Amino acid sequence: MLNRLFQILEWKKVRVVFQYAVYMLLVMLLQSLLFSRVSIFGAKGFIIPAAAVAAGIYLGGVRGAVFGIFLGLFTDMAFSETTVLFTILFPVIGFGAGFAAEFYINKSFFAFMIFSTFAILLCGIAQLLLALLGGNTELMPALLTVLLQTLLSIPPEMLLYLPFRSGAVLNR
């Protein structure tokens, strides 16, 4: 029985899935241990959407969406403020980045940074809309927080580009 299981498994694909899981774990640890602790004027950096962008750009739209689903599930479990927001947003971001890389943009560092910044801004706006619908916040201070969060997230999102660009995670 166990011998049959070893014959069925394709070890290269198992290794690639393991690499994606380790990358996802490192991104989540980096977010929760470092960026959730540093606050500037009440805003904290949010780099997880950049991981979905990297997966989409370098793996394609479908694989980026699958990566985004798992990344969104784990992010929603890690943050008590959301229930399914990131589970919905991250697959859309991963697929959108993959689709754009396939047909409209190149796979350069500049394109990654622009797309990641817009993805982080999109997540911030979605969080803002949820807070406004809940009646917990005022528009202008929350909008300034979203913009500041996006600006704080730009420098560290560069870290998420390197593993995919170098090929450490990019094994199809």
Coordinates of C-alpha atoms in Angstrom, one line a residue:
M1 CA 0.0 0.0 0.0
L2 CA 2.7 2.5 1.0
N3 CA 4.8 1.4 -2.0
R4 CA 1.8 2.2 -4.3
L5 CA 1.5 5.7 -2.7
F6 CA 5.2 6.4 -3.5
Q7 CA 4.6 5.3 -7.1
I8 CA 1.6 7.7 -7.5
L9 CA 3.3 10.8 -6.0
E10 CA 5.3 13.0 -8.3
W11 CA 8.0 14.1 -6.0
K12 CA 8.9 17.2 -8.0
K13 CA 5.4 18.6 -7.5
V14 CA 5.4 17.7 -3.8
R15 CA 8.7 19.6 -3.5
V16 CA 7.3 22.6 -5.3
V17 CA 4.2 22.6 -3.1
F18 CA 6.5 22.4 0.0
Q19 CA 8.5 25.4 -1.3
Y20 CA 5.3 27.5 -1.8
A21 CA 4.2 26.5 1.8
V22 CA 7.5 27.6 3.2
Y23 CA 7.4 30.9 1.3
M24 CA 3.9 31.5 2.5
L25 CA 4.9 30.7 6.1
L26 CA 7.9 33.1 5.9
V27 CA 5.7 35.9 4.5
M28 CA 3.1 35.3 7.3
L29 CA 5.8 35.3 10.0
L30 CA 7.5 38.4 8.6
Q31 CA 4.1 40.2 8.6
S32 CA 3.0 39.1 12.1
L33 CA 6.4 39.3 13.8
L34 CA 7.8 42.4 12.3
F35 CA 5.4 44.6 10.4
S36 CA 2.4 44.2 12.7
R37 CA 4.6 45.5 15.6
V38 CA 6.0 48.6 13.9
S39 CA 3.5 51.5 13.8
I40 CA 4.0 54.9 12.4
F41 CA 1.2 57.4 13.1
G42 CA -1.1 54.4 13.7
A43 CA -0.5 52.7 10.4
K44 CA 1.3 49.4 10.0
G45 CA 2.9 47.9 6.9
F46 CA 1.0 45.2 5.1
I47 CA 3.1 43.1 2.7
I48 CA 1.1 39.9 2.2
P49 CA -0.7 41.1 -1.0
A50 CA 2.7 41.5 -2.6
A51 CA 3.2 37.7 -2.2
A52 CA 0.0 37.1 -4.1
V53 CA 1.3 39.5 -6.8
A54 CA 4.6 37.7 -7.0
A55 CA 2.9 34.3 -7.3
G56 CA 0.6 35.6 -10.0
I57 CA 3.3 37.3 -12.1
Y58 CA 5.8 34.4 -12.0
L59 CA 3.4 31.4 -11.8
G60 CA 0.6 32.5 -14.0
G61 CA -3.0 33.5 -13.3
V62 CA -4.4 30.1 -12.2
R63 CA -1.5 29.2 -10.0
G64 CA -1.4 32.7 -8.6
A65 CA -5.1 32.4 -7.8
V66 CA -4.6 29.1 -6.0
F67 CA -1.7 30.5 -4.1
G68 CA -3.9 33.5 -3.3
I69 CA -6.7 31.3 -1.9
F70 CA -4.4 29.6 0.6
L71 CA -2.7 32.8 1.4
G72 CA -6.0 34.5 2.0
L73 CA -7.3 31.7 4.2
F74 CA -4.3 31.8 6.4
T75 CA -4.3 35.6 6.5
D76 CA -8.0 35.7 7.5
M77 CA -7.2 33.2 10.2
A78 CA -4.3 35.3 11.5
F79 CA -6.3 38.6 11.6
S80 CA -9.2 38.7 13.9
E81 CA -10.7 41.8 12.1
T82 CA -11.6 40.0 8.9
T83 CA -13.5 36.8 8.1
V84 CA -13.3 36.2 4.4
L85 CA -12.0 39.5 3.0
F86 CA -8.5 38.3 2.1
T87 CA -9.8 34.9 1.0
I88 CA -11.7 36.7 -1.7
L89 CA -9.2 39.5 -2.5
F90 CA -5.9 37.5 -2.7
P91 CA -7.1 35.0 -5.4
V92 CA -8.3 38.0 -7.5
I93 CA -5.0 39.8 -7.0
G94 CA -3.0 36.6 -7.9
F95 CA -5.1 35.9 -11.0
G96 CA -5.1 39.6 -12.0
A97 CA -1.3 39.8 -11.7
G98 CA -0.9 36.6 -13.7
F99 CA -3.3 37.7 -16.4
A100 CA -1.6 41.1 -16.7
A101 CA 1.9 39.5 -16.8
E102 CA 0.7 37.1 -19.5
F103 CA -0.8 39.8 -21.8
Y104 CA 0.0 43.3 -20.7
I105 CA 3.0 43.8 -18.5
N106 CA 6.5 42.4 -18.4
K107 CA 7.9 40.4 -15.4
S108 CA 10.2 43.2 -14.3
F109 CA 10.9 44.5 -10.8
F110 CA 9.2 47.8 -11.7
A111 CA 6.0 46.1 -12.8
F112 CA 6.0 44.0 -9.7
M113 CA 6.4 47.0 -7.4
I114 CA 3.7 49.0 -9.2
F115 CA 1.2 46.0 -9.2
S116 CA 2.1 45.2 -5.5
T117 CA 1.5 48.8 -4.4
F118 CA -1.9 48.8 -6.1
A119 CA -2.8 45.5 -4.5
I120 CA -1.9 46.8 -1.1
L121 CA -3.9 49.9 -1.8
L122 CA -6.9 47.8 -2.9
C123 CA -6.7 45.8 0.3
G124 CA -6.6 48.9 2.4
I125 CA -9.6 50.4 0.5
A126 CA -11.5 47.1 1.1
Q127 CA -10.7 47.2 4.8
L128 CA -11.8 50.9 4.8
L129 CA -15.1 50.1 3.2
L130 CA -15.8 47.3 5.7
A131 CA -15.0 49.7 8.6
L132 CA -17.3 52.4 7.1
L133 CA -20.1 49.9 6.7
G134 CA -19.7 48.9 10.3
G135 CA -19.9 52.5 11.4
N136 CA -16.6 52.2 13.3
T137 CA -14.7 55.0 11.7
E138 CA -14.7 58.3 10.0
L139 CA -13.7 58.6 6.3
M140 CA -10.8 61.1 6.3
P141 CA -8.7 59.7 9.1
A142 CA -9.2 56.1 7.9
L143 CA -8.3 57.2 4.3
L144 CA -5.1 58.8 5.5
T145 CA -4.3 55.5 7.4
V146 CA -4.8 53.5 4.2
L147 CA -2.5 55.8 2.2
L148 CA 0.1 55.7 5.0
Q149 CA -0.1 51.9 5.2
T150 CA 0.4 51.7 1.5
L151 CA 3.5 54.0 1.6
L152 CA 5.0 52.1 4.5
S153 CA 4.5 48.8 2.6
I154 CA 6.4 49.8 -0.5
P155 CA 10.0 49.4 0.7
P156 CA 9.6 45.9 2.4
E157 CA 7.6 44.5 -0.5
M158 CA 10.9 44.3 -2.4
L159 CA 11.8 41.3 -0.2
L160 CA 9.0 39.3 -1.7
Y161 CA 10.2 39.7 -5.2
L162 CA 13.5 38.1 -4.7
P163 CA 12.6 34.4 -4.1
F164 CA 10.4 34.3 -7.2
R165 CA 12.8 36.2 -9.4
S166 CA 15.8 34.2 -8.4
G167 CA 13.9 31.0 -9.1
A168 CA 14.0 29.7 -5.5
V169 CA 10.3 29.3 -5.5
L170 CA 9.8 29.2 -9.3
N171 CA 9.9 25.6 -10.1
R172 CA 7.1 24.6 -12.4

